[in-house]
Amino acid sequence: MLYKSTRNSQLRLEASQVIVQGISEEGGLFVPESFPDLSGGELPKLIELEYPALAKVIFKKFLTDFTEDEIAACVDKAYTKEKFGDKSPVKLVSLPKNGEHKFLLELWHGPTCAFKDMALQILPQFLTTALRKNGGGKEAVILTATSGDTGKAALEGFKDVPGTRILVFYPRDGVSPMQKRQMATQEGQNVAVCAIEGNFDDAQAGVKAIFTNSQLKSRLLEHNMLFSSANSINWGRLLPQIVYYVYAYLELVRTEQITLGKPMDVVVPTGNFGNILAAYYARKMGLPIRKLVCASNANNVLTDFIRTGTYDRRREFYATSSPSMDILISSNLERLLYDLSGEDSSLLSSWMKGLSENGVYSVGEAVLKKVQELFYGGFCGESGTAQTVRELWEKEHYLCDTHTAVAVDVYRQYLGNIDNSSVPAVIASTANPYKFSASVLEALGQTAVENDFENLGKLEEITGINAPEQLRRLCEKEERFAQIIPKDQAAEYVLTTLGIGG
């Protein structure tokens, strides 16, 4: 299996090379040259596999320059009971109500209580293995922009991993108090965290600019370092997310919710488009997915794109109660459009140039038709988010976070637009509700306070559900990182933090 760039279809690199590099030299994203097919006789053989064994099978198809022993070692170190609390790192919870055939895929049982753990516990294993093959003895400098969950999950995954340094940027006012506390108290000798004056798109643009800056890369090479990424622009971050959609489908079969070969729908709350893209890739591999439901919050740029074919980031930015989705530039959409445009690198590059220079591009009728055949787009505002949190608790006694609530609301919108509602829907539940305790409390009709640990205790009291211990312990940890920089000073911060500035 070789990989090419969305902006250079002639390029061919091995998996270890693209995991180390993160992003292509010309700014494109790496994609596999083909996708393995599970739809024949292989899918039935996977039904009895536990999650780690399933992950090994799928990774082997894409990481062909990794040995079987190397892949096994990566998986065995990442998906442990100590980290995820069970032999399966994910749980599929049935919530049938009012004829809804919905299942919540809980992806937040890892160390940082968010779905990003599913990829970011194994990416450091992939990267250190790849560095041994293609790193030339260099230290990898991981740069990551976060809207809240990626940052902490990446920091935890790369904490004290030999041969790596990790620097995380987050929007100062664009994450929840609990997310900010998680990052500011991060332990480890190879980690650094910095807030920027701006939103997530500003942080992401700053990181991308660093990746494509030849002078900065040369400076690092002089000090035996190289850049890599823990964002979902890195294929090693996206690949692990495919696994849990395959697992969810097989779990529906195992529990006799559907028969093998019958379809399911997939509903994903998304901002950067990586999580739903992984489901699209699972579909390309033959997983029977009828529709991919893309759920946005008030920052509904993806909803408008799916409905019109025009991607326009020139709009007001909203800071919402689902901050991990407060994004106006969805990086991974580039990978989908590359695929749907027939892998036309020049056309794709023209769209991305339009987005960069003018803030807008349109894909035309042919590509829009393909998008709409595959995807349904909807969005949920703040009042709808709170109402859904409250209704799930009062009617189904299920406590969910604000991002999952957005997905459930949009799923219900989708049900009102289709004829056959009997197809089961797997809804990605992306974070533990205690990461957003103030917003969840307010949704339940309670008054939140400034101290998020008081909110956590109050939410425990009124629901009888214990908060994760790793969140409760944060109040005891010392804050290590409090620096705030203007959004145009990310490069200077990187060089200074690495000790190679001046």
Short mmCIF file of C-alpha atoms in Angstrom, two decimals:
data_model
loop_
_atom_site.label_atom_id
_atom_site.label_comp_id
_atom_site.label_asym_id
_atom_site.label_seq_id
_atom_site.Cartn_x
_atom_site.Cartn_y
_atom_site.Cartn_z
CA MET A 1 0.00 0.00 0.00
CA LEU A 2 1.47 3.32 -1.12
CA TYR A 3 0.19 6.84 -0.53
CA LYS A 4 -0.22 9.91 -2.69
CA SER A 5 -1.00 13.55 -1.95
CA THR A 6 -4.32 15.25 -2.62
CA ARG A 7 -2.35 17.97 -4.38
CA ASN A 8 0.13 15.68 -6.13
CA SER A 9 -1.31 12.44 -7.47
CA GLN A 10 2.07 11.42 -8.88
CA LEU A 11 3.63 11.11 -5.45
CA ARG A 12 4.11 7.63 -3.98
CA LEU A 13 5.27 7.14 -0.39
CA GLU A 14 5.14 4.27 2.07
CA ALA A 15 3.03 4.37 5.22
CA SER A 16 5.94 5.01 7.56
CA GLN A 17 7.02 7.99 5.45
CA VAL A 18 3.59 9.67 5.49
CA ILE A 19 3.16 9.11 9.24
CA VAL A 20 6.52 10.76 9.94
CA GLN A 21 5.92 13.62 7.49
CA GLY A 22 2.30 14.31 8.46
CA ILE A 23 1.52 16.65 5.55
CA SER A 24 2.85 16.70 2.00
CA GLU A 25 5.49 19.20 0.92
CA GLU A 26 3.03 21.19 -1.23
CA GLY A 27 0.40 21.31 1.52
CA GLY A 28 -1.69 18.34 0.42
CA LEU A 29 -2.94 15.51 2.61
CA PHE A 30 -1.82 11.91 2.17
CA VAL A 31 -4.37 9.31 1.03
CA PRO A 32 -4.03 5.60 0.20
CA GLU A 33 -3.71 4.79 -3.49
CA SER A 34 -6.46 2.17 -3.01
CA PHE A 35 -8.74 0.76 -0.33
CA PRO A 36 -8.95 -2.91 0.64
CA ASP A 37 -12.34 -4.59 0.21
CA LEU A 38 -14.01 -6.25 3.20
CA SER A 39 -17.36 -6.83 1.55
CA GLY A 40 -16.63 -10.26 0.11
CA GLY A 41 -15.86 -13.19 2.35
CA GLU A 42 -13.75 -11.32 4.88
CA LEU A 43 -16.35 -9.40 6.89
CA PRO A 44 -18.00 -12.56 8.33
CA LYS A 45 -14.58 -13.77 9.51
CA LEU A 46 -14.15 -10.60 11.57
CA ILE A 47 -17.34 -10.94 13.61
CA GLU A 48 -15.83 -12.87 16.52
CA LEU A 49 -12.72 -10.69 16.85
CA GLU A 50 -12.27 -8.50 19.89
CA TYR A 51 -11.35 -4.87 19.28
CA PRO A 52 -7.53 -5.15 19.42
CA ALA A 53 -7.51 -8.14 17.07
CA LEU A 54 -9.80 -6.32 14.62
CA ALA A 55 -7.52 -3.28 14.72
CA LYS A 56 -4.52 -5.45 13.85
CA VAL A 57 -6.30 -6.91 10.82
CA ILE A 58 -7.27 -3.49 9.44
CA PHE A 59 -3.93 -1.83 10.18
CA LYS A 60 -2.09 -4.63 8.39
CA LYS A 61 -3.91 -3.73 5.17
CA PHE A 62 -2.72 -0.12 5.24
CA LEU A 63 0.65 -0.25 7.03
CA THR A 64 2.32 -2.66 4.65
CA ASP A 65 5.86 -1.56 5.47
CA PHE A 66 5.26 -2.39 9.13
CA THR A 67 5.85 -5.99 10.16
CA GLU A 68 3.05 -7.99 11.75
CA ASP A 69 4.98 -7.96 15.03
CA GLU A 70 5.37 -4.17 14.87
CA ILE A 71 1.64 -3.65 14.31
CA ALA A 72 0.81 -6.05 17.15
CA ALA A 73 3.18 -4.21 19.49
CA CYS A 74 1.57 -0.85 18.61
CA VAL A 75 -1.95 -2.16 19.28
CA ASP A 76 -1.05 -4.01 22.46
CA LYS A 77 0.52 -0.89 23.97
CA ALA A 78 -2.37 1.39 22.98
CA TYR A 79 -5.62 -0.45 23.69
CA THR A 80 -5.12 -1.75 27.20
CA LYS A 81 -7.63 -2.34 29.97
CA GLU A 82 -5.58 -0.02 32.18
CA LYS A 83 -6.12 2.86 29.75
CA PHE A 84 -9.71 2.19 28.68
CA GLY A 85 -11.17 0.27 31.62
CA ASP A 86 -12.29 -2.77 29.61
CA LYS A 87 -11.13 -5.27 27.01
CA SER A 88 -13.00 -3.19 24.43
CA PRO A 89 -12.04 0.51 24.38
CA VAL A 90 -15.46 1.46 22.97
CA LYS A 91 -19.06 0.66 23.96
CA LEU A 92 -22.21 0.52 21.84
CA VAL A 93 -25.27 1.56 23.85
CA SER A 94 -28.82 0.98 22.58
CA LEU A 95 -31.24 3.87 23.12
CA PRO A 96 -34.52 2.94 21.39
CA LYS A 97 -37.12 5.67 21.92
CA ASN A 98 -40.24 6.68 19.99
CA GLY A 99 -39.45 4.28 17.19
CA GLU A 100 -35.87 5.56 16.87
CA HIS A 101 -33.44 2.75 16.10
CA LYS A 102 -30.37 4.49 17.51
CA PHE A 103 -27.17 3.29 19.15
CA LEU A 104 -24.60 5.54 20.79
CA LEU A 105 -21.02 4.54 20.08
CA GLU A 106 -19.23 5.69 23.23
CA LEU A 107 -15.71 6.61 22.18
CA TRP A 108 -14.70 8.40 25.37
CA HIS A 109 -13.56 5.72 27.81
CA GLY A 110 -9.86 6.49 27.41
CA PRO A 111 -7.40 8.52 29.49
CA THR A 112 -8.68 11.97 28.45
CA CYS A 113 -12.40 11.12 28.23
CA ALA A 114 -12.73 11.99 24.52
CA PHE A 115 -12.87 10.09 21.25
CA LYS A 116 -9.44 11.39 20.27
CA ASP A 117 -7.90 8.82 22.62
CA MET A 118 -8.88 6.09 20.16
CA ALA A 119 -6.34 7.43 17.69
CA LEU A 120 -3.92 9.32 19.88
CA GLN A 121 -3.05 6.41 22.14
CA ILE A 122 -1.77 4.51 19.12
CA LEU A 123 -0.34 7.32 16.95
CA PRO A 124 2.77 7.66 19.16
CA GLN A 125 3.34 3.92 18.69
CA PHE A 126 2.95 4.27 14.92
CA LEU A 127 5.22 7.30 14.84
CA THR A 128 8.08 5.88 16.89
CA THR A 129 7.97 2.71 14.77
CA ALA A 130 7.98 4.82 11.59
CA LEU A 131 10.85 6.97 12.87
CA ARG A 132 13.00 3.88 13.25
CA LYS A 133 12.40 3.20 9.56
CA ASN A 134 12.50 6.73 8.09
CA GLY A 135 13.49 9.21 10.77
CA GLY A 136 17.23 9.06 10.23
CA GLY A 137 17.77 9.34 13.99
CA LYS A 138 16.00 12.71 14.15
CA GLU A 139 13.78 13.93 16.97
CA ALA A 140 10.15 14.40 15.89
CA VAL A 141 8.55 17.71 16.84
CA ILE A 142 4.79 17.18 16.96
CA LEU A 143 2.78 20.34 16.26
CA THR A 144 -0.93 20.25 17.01
CA ALA A 145 -3.77 22.76 16.88
CA THR A 146 -6.75 21.84 19.01
CA SER A 147 -10.33 22.90 19.57
CA GLY A 148 -10.14 21.14 22.92
CA ASP A 149 -9.96 17.36 22.82
CA THR A 150 -7.14 16.65 20.37
CA GLY A 151 -4.66 18.69 22.40
CA LYS A 152 -5.04 16.82 25.66
CA ALA A 153 -5.26 13.43 23.96
CA ALA A 154 -2.10 14.15 21.94
CA LEU A 155 -0.26 15.42 25.00
CA GLU A 156 -1.21 12.33 26.98
CA GLY A 157 -0.30 10.01 24.11
CA PHE A 158 3.13 11.56 23.46
CA LYS A 159 4.00 12.31 27.10
CA ASP A 160 7.66 11.30 27.66
CA VAL A 161 7.72 9.20 24.46
CA PRO A 162 11.44 8.95 23.54
CA GLY A 163 12.51 10.80 20.40
CA THR A 164 9.53 13.18 20.39
CA ARG A 165 8.58 16.69 21.51
CA ILE A 166 4.98 17.91 21.36
CA LEU A 167 3.71 21.50 21.19
CA VAL A 168 -0.03 22.21 21.35
CA PHE A 169 -1.86 25.43 20.43
CA TYR A 170 -5.43 26.11 21.50
CA PRO A 171 -7.76 29.15 21.19
CA ARG A 172 -7.69 31.04 24.49
CA ASP A 173 -11.46 31.42 24.76
CA GLY A 174 -12.47 28.48 22.59
CA VAL A 175 -12.24 25.47 24.90
CA SER A 176 -14.19 24.42 28.00
CA PRO A 177 -12.70 25.15 31.45
CA MET A 178 -12.13 21.43 31.95
CA GLN A 179 -10.35 21.07 28.60
CA LYS A 180 -8.15 24.07 29.41
CA ARG A 181 -7.34 22.64 32.84
CA GLN A 182 -6.44 19.28 31.31
CA MET A 183 -3.89 20.90 28.99
CA ALA A 184 -2.51 23.48 31.44
CA THR A 185 -1.66 20.78 34.00
CA GLN A 186 -0.20 18.28 31.54
CA GLU A 187 2.72 16.30 32.90
CA GLY A 188 5.77 15.24 30.91
CA GLN A 189 9.22 16.60 30.10
CA ASN A 190 8.69 16.78 26.33
CA VAL A 191 5.41 18.73 26.26
CA ALA A 192 4.45 22.39 25.85
CA VAL A 193 1.08 24.12 25.61
CA CYS A 194 0.24 27.63 24.45
CA ALA A 195 -3.01 29.58 24.05
CA ILE A 196 -3.45 31.89 21.07
CA GLU A 197 -5.52 35.03 20.71
CA GLY A 198 -7.93 33.77 18.08
CA ASN A 199 -10.13 30.81 17.25
CA PHE A 200 -9.31 27.24 16.27
CA ASP A 201 -9.06 28.13 12.58
CA ASP A 202 -6.34 30.65 13.45
CA ALA A 203 -4.45 27.99 15.41
CA GLN A 204 -4.83 25.46 12.61
CA ALA A 205 -3.71 27.97 9.96
CA GLY A 206 -0.64 28.79 12.03
CA VAL A 207 0.36 25.13 12.32
CA LYS A 208 -0.18 24.48 8.61
CA ALA A 209 1.93 27.52 7.73
CA ILE A 210 4.76 26.16 9.85
CA PHE A 211 4.56 22.77 8.13
CA THR A 212 5.00 24.33 4.69
CA ASN A 213 7.70 26.84 5.72
CA SER A 214 10.96 25.61 4.15
CA GLN A 215 13.13 27.93 6.27
CA LEU A 216 11.68 26.58 9.51
CA LYS A 217 12.11 23.01 8.36
CA SER A 218 15.72 23.73 7.45
CA ARG A 219 16.30 25.23 10.88
CA LEU A 220 15.00 22.06 12.49
CA LEU A 221 17.14 19.85 10.27
CA GLU A 222 20.21 21.79 11.42
CA HIS A 223 19.37 20.60 14.94
CA ASN A 224 18.53 17.03 13.91
CA MET A 225 14.76 17.57 14.25
CA LEU A 226 11.77 17.23 11.94
CA PHE A 227 8.12 18.31 12.07
CA SER A 228 5.20 15.92 12.32
CA SER A 229 1.55 16.24 13.27
CA ALA A 230 -0.97 14.70 15.65
CA ASN A 231 -3.94 16.38 13.99
CA SER A 232 -6.14 14.32 11.70
CA ILE A 233 -4.20 15.69 8.74
CA ASN A 234 -1.79 12.86 9.70
CA TRP A 235 -2.87 9.55 8.17
CA GLY A 236 -1.69 7.76 11.31
CA ARG A 237 -4.35 9.71 13.24
CA LEU A 238 -7.16 9.01 10.78
CA LEU A 239 -6.54 5.30 10.18
CA PRO A 240 -7.40 4.13 13.75
CA GLN A 241 -10.78 5.85 13.50
CA ILE A 242 -11.86 3.54 10.67
CA VAL A 243 -11.64 0.59 13.04
CA TYR A 244 -14.40 1.64 15.43
CA TYR A 245 -16.98 1.97 12.68
CA VAL A 246 -16.21 -1.56 11.50
CA TYR A 247 -16.39 -2.73 15.11
CA ALA A 248 -19.75 -0.98 15.64
CA TYR A 249 -21.26 -2.68 12.60
CA LEU A 250 -19.99 -6.09 13.68
CA GLU A 251 -21.36 -5.45 17.18
CA LEU A 252 -24.81 -4.82 15.69
CA VAL A 253 -24.52 -8.16 13.91
CA ARG A 254 -23.24 -9.95 17.02
CA THR A 255 -26.15 -8.65 19.09
CA GLU A 256 -28.65 -9.55 16.35
CA GLN A 257 -29.74 -5.97 15.77
CA ILE A 258 -29.18 -6.51 12.04
CA THR A 259 -28.19 -9.39 9.81
CA LEU A 260 -24.86 -9.36 8.04
CA GLY A 261 -25.06 -7.34 4.83
CA LYS A 262 -27.95 -5.11 5.94
CA PRO A 263 -27.06 -1.39 6.16
CA MET A 264 -26.66 1.02 9.04
CA ASP A 265 -26.56 4.82 9.10
CA VAL A 266 -23.70 6.67 10.79
CA VAL A 267 -24.18 10.02 12.54
CA VAL A 268 -21.13 12.08 13.53
CA PRO A 269 -20.80 15.46 15.27
CA THR A 270 -17.92 17.03 13.38
CA GLY A 271 -16.05 20.24 12.74
CA ASN A 272 -12.79 19.22 11.09
CA PHE A 273 -14.46 16.36 9.15
CA GLY A 274 -11.93 13.69 10.17
CA ASN A 275 -14.25 11.51 12.26
CA ILE A 276 -16.93 11.28 9.59
CA LEU A 277 -14.32 10.84 6.86
CA ALA A 278 -13.15 7.70 8.66
CA ALA A 279 -16.70 6.35 8.37
CA TYR A 280 -16.70 7.23 4.66
CA TYR A 281 -13.47 5.28 4.23
CA ALA A 282 -15.01 2.32 6.06
CA ARG A 283 -17.87 2.51 3.56
CA LYS A 284 -15.36 2.50 0.68
CA MET A 285 -13.96 -0.71 2.17
CA GLY A 286 -17.37 -2.34 1.82
CA LEU A 287 -18.95 -1.68 5.21
CA PRO A 288 -22.73 -1.48 4.61
CA ILE A 289 -23.38 2.17 5.45
CA ARG A 290 -26.48 3.71 3.90
CA LYS A 291 -26.00 7.37 4.80
CA LEU A 292 -23.38 9.47 6.54
CA VAL A 293 -25.11 12.12 8.65
CA CYS A 294 -22.86 15.14 9.23
CA ALA A 295 -23.95 17.05 12.35
CA SER A 296 -22.76 20.63 12.91
CA ASN A 297 -23.42 23.20 15.61
CA ALA A 298 -24.11 26.89 14.91
CA ASN A 299 -20.85 27.00 12.92
CA ASN A 300 -22.71 25.26 10.13
CA VAL A 301 -20.32 25.69 7.22
CA LEU A 302 -20.41 21.93 6.47
CA THR A 303 -24.22 21.84 6.48
CA ASP A 304 -24.35 24.65 3.93
CA PHE A 305 -21.70 22.94 1.82
CA ILE A 306 -23.56 19.63 1.72
CA ARG A 307 -26.76 21.44 0.75
CA THR A 308 -25.31 23.85 -1.85
CA GLY A 309 -21.88 22.67 -2.99
CA THR A 310 -20.37 26.01 -1.94
CA TYR A 311 -17.94 26.11 0.96
CA ASP A 312 -17.91 29.63 2.40
CA ARG A 313 -16.01 30.38 5.59
CA ARG A 314 -16.81 34.10 5.33
CA ARG A 315 -19.33 34.09 8.14
CA GLU A 316 -19.68 34.91 11.78
CA PHE A 317 -17.81 32.57 14.12
CA TYR A 318 -19.76 31.34 17.14
CA ALA A 319 -18.29 30.18 20.45
CA THR A 320 -20.74 27.46 21.50
CA SER A 321 -21.36 24.91 24.23
CA SER A 322 -19.88 22.28 21.87
CA PRO A 323 -16.49 23.97 21.41
CA SER A 324 -14.68 21.04 19.80
CA MET A 325 -16.87 21.69 16.75
CA ASP A 326 -16.31 25.46 16.63
CA ILE A 327 -14.47 25.27 13.32
CA LEU A 328 -14.97 27.05 9.97
CA ILE A 329 -12.16 25.42 7.98
CA SER A 330 -12.64 21.65 7.84
CA SER A 331 -9.25 20.30 6.78
CA ASN A 332 -10.27 16.72 6.09
CA LEU A 333 -12.97 17.70 3.61
CA GLU A 334 -10.05 18.02 1.19
CA ARG A 335 -9.55 14.26 1.27
CA LEU A 336 -13.22 13.59 0.47
CA LEU A 337 -13.28 16.07 -2.41
CA TYR A 338 -10.10 14.61 -3.85
CA ASP A 339 -11.82 11.24 -3.95
CA LEU A 340 -15.14 12.49 -5.34
CA SER A 341 -13.45 14.63 -8.02
CA GLY A 342 -11.78 11.58 -9.53
CA GLU A 343 -8.47 12.35 -7.79
CA ASP A 344 -8.03 15.52 -9.83
CA SER A 345 -5.15 17.22 -7.98
CA SER A 346 -5.20 20.39 -10.07
CA LEU A 347 -8.93 20.91 -9.58
CA LEU A 348 -8.66 20.17 -5.86
CA SER A 349 -5.73 22.59 -5.55
CA SER A 350 -7.74 25.33 -7.23
CA TRP A 351 -10.54 24.88 -4.69
CA MET A 352 -8.13 25.01 -1.77
CA LYS A 353 -6.48 28.10 -3.26
CA GLY A 354 -9.90 29.74 -3.49
CA LEU A 355 -10.55 28.93 0.17
CA SER A 356 -7.17 30.31 1.22
CA GLU A 357 -7.29 33.49 -0.84
CA ASN A 358 -11.00 34.31 -1.05
CA GLY A 359 -12.59 32.23 1.73
CA VAL A 360 -14.91 30.37 -0.65
CA TYR A 361 -15.08 27.75 -3.38
CA SER A 362 -17.80 25.82 -5.23
CA VAL A 363 -17.42 22.24 -6.41
CA GLY A 364 -20.02 22.16 -9.20
CA GLU A 365 -23.05 19.99 -9.85
CA ALA A 366 -21.30 16.68 -10.57
CA VAL A 367 -19.37 16.57 -7.29
CA LEU A 368 -22.30 18.03 -5.32
CA LYS A 369 -24.54 15.22 -6.54
CA LYS A 370 -22.03 12.64 -5.26
CA VAL A 371 -21.80 14.43 -1.91
CA GLN A 372 -25.56 14.50 -1.47
CA GLU A 373 -25.94 10.82 -2.40
CA LEU A 374 -23.60 9.93 0.45
CA PHE A 375 -24.15 12.63 3.08
CA TYR A 376 -26.96 14.35 4.91
CA GLY A 377 -26.01 17.65 6.55
CA GLY A 378 -27.79 19.31 9.44
CA PHE A 379 -27.03 21.63 12.33
CA CYS A 380 -28.23 22.23 15.85
CA GLY A 381 -28.22 25.57 17.64
CA GLU A 382 -27.62 26.22 21.33
CA SER A 383 -31.23 25.85 22.45
CA GLY A 384 -31.60 22.59 20.54
CA THR A 385 -28.40 21.25 22.05
CA ALA A 386 -29.56 21.98 25.60
CA GLN A 387 -33.02 20.58 24.91
CA THR A 388 -31.55 17.33 23.59
CA VAL A 389 -29.27 16.90 26.62
CA ARG A 390 -32.30 17.40 28.86
CA GLU A 391 -34.62 15.09 26.90
CA LEU A 392 -32.09 12.26 26.76
CA TRP A 393 -31.69 12.49 30.53
CA GLU A 394 -35.37 12.86 31.41
CA LYS A 395 -36.83 10.38 28.92
CA GLU A 396 -34.04 7.81 28.48
CA HIS A 397 -31.94 8.40 31.62
CA TYR A 398 -28.84 8.84 29.49
CA LEU A 399 -26.43 11.65 30.33
CA CYS A 400 -24.65 12.93 27.25
CA ASP A 401 -22.30 15.78 26.44
CA THR A 402 -23.13 18.72 24.21
CA HIS A 403 -21.40 17.37 21.08
CA THR A 404 -23.28 14.08 21.24
CA ALA A 405 -26.48 16.07 21.76
CA VAL A 406 -25.86 17.92 18.50
CA ALA A 407 -25.56 14.58 16.72
CA VAL A 408 -28.76 13.20 18.26
CA ASP A 409 -30.71 16.33 17.30
CA VAL A 410 -29.47 16.22 13.70
CA TYR A 411 -30.24 12.49 13.52
CA ARG A 412 -33.84 13.31 14.40
CA GLN A 413 -33.89 15.95 11.66
CA TYR A 414 -32.63 13.31 9.27
CA LEU A 415 -35.37 10.88 10.29
CA GLY A 416 -37.92 13.48 9.24
CA ASN A 417 -36.44 13.53 5.73
CA ILE A 418 -36.36 9.80 4.92
CA ASP A 419 -38.94 7.14 4.17
CA ASN A 420 -37.29 4.14 5.83
CA SER A 421 -36.48 4.78 9.50
CA SER A 422 -35.95 1.12 10.36
CA VAL A 423 -32.25 1.19 9.45
CA PRO A 424 -30.23 1.33 12.70
CA ALA A 425 -28.15 4.44 13.27
CA VAL A 426 -24.79 4.42 15.02
CA ILE A 427 -24.26 7.86 16.57
CA ALA A 428 -20.69 8.77 17.52
CA SER A 429 -20.65 9.89 21.17
CA THR A 430 -17.44 11.85 21.30
CA ALA A 431 -16.88 13.04 24.88
CA ASN A 432 -17.76 12.32 28.49
CA PRO A 433 -20.40 14.82 29.72
CA TYR A 434 -18.22 15.80 32.67
CA LYS A 435 -15.77 17.51 30.28
CA PHE A 436 -18.55 20.07 29.73
CA SER A 437 -20.22 19.97 33.13
CA ALA A 438 -21.28 23.64 33.18
CA SER A 439 -23.13 23.36 29.86
CA VAL A 440 -24.68 20.03 30.80
CA LEU A 441 -25.81 21.40 34.18
CA GLU A 442 -27.46 24.39 32.54
CA ALA A 443 -29.17 22.12 30.02
CA LEU A 444 -30.65 20.22 32.96
CA GLY A 445 -32.08 23.44 34.36
CA GLN A 446 -29.38 23.99 37.00
CA THR A 447 -27.17 27.01 37.63
CA ALA A 448 -23.50 26.58 36.80
CA VAL A 449 -20.72 28.48 38.56
CA GLU A 450 -17.29 29.64 37.45
CA ASN A 451 -15.46 26.83 39.25
CA ASP A 452 -15.82 23.79 37.01
CA PHE A 453 -14.98 21.36 39.80
CA GLU A 454 -17.97 22.63 41.75
CA ASN A 455 -20.04 22.05 38.61
CA LEU A 456 -18.65 18.55 38.38
CA GLY A 457 -19.68 17.78 41.96
CA LYS A 458 -23.14 19.23 41.46
CA LEU A 459 -23.69 17.19 38.30
CA GLU A 460 -22.67 14.05 40.19
CA GLU A 461 -25.11 14.94 42.95
CA ILE A 462 -28.17 15.48 40.76
CA THR A 463 -27.56 12.52 38.41
CA GLY A 464 -25.99 9.92 40.69
CA ILE A 465 -23.39 9.25 37.99
CA ASN A 466 -19.75 9.41 39.03
CA ALA A 467 -17.37 11.67 37.16
CA PRO A 468 -14.26 10.02 35.72
CA GLU A 469 -11.46 9.91 38.26
CA GLN A 470 -8.97 11.45 35.82
CA LEU A 471 -11.12 14.61 35.63
CA ARG A 472 -11.78 14.77 39.35
CA ARG A 473 -8.04 14.61 40.10
CA LEU A 474 -7.26 17.66 37.94
CA CYS A 475 -8.10 20.05 40.78
CA GLU A 476 -5.05 18.73 42.65
CA LYS A 477 -2.60 19.25 39.79
CA GLU A 478 -0.30 22.26 39.39
CA GLU A 479 -0.85 24.49 36.37
CA ARG A 480 2.28 24.40 34.23
CA PHE A 481 1.31 26.27 31.05
CA ALA A 482 -0.34 29.69 31.00
CA GLN A 483 1.32 31.49 28.07
CA ILE A 484 -0.85 33.37 25.55
CA ILE A 485 0.50 34.65 22.22
CA PRO A 486 -0.89 36.60 19.25
CA LYS A 487 -2.05 34.28 16.47
CA ASP A 488 0.79 35.32 14.14
CA GLN A 489 3.58 34.36 16.54
CA ALA A 490 3.25 30.57 16.49
CA ALA A 491 6.48 30.05 14.55
CA GLU A 492 8.50 32.19 16.96
CA TYR A 493 7.00 30.30 19.89
CA VAL A 494 8.00 26.96 18.36
CA LEU A 495 11.63 27.98 17.79
CA THR A 496 11.94 29.53 21.25
CA THR A 497 10.40 26.52 22.98
CA LEU A 498 12.71 24.16 21.11
CA GLY A 499 15.69 26.30 22.10
CA ILE A 500 16.73 27.02 18.52
CA GLY A 501 15.42 30.59 18.13
CA GLY A 502 17.46 33.66 17.42
#
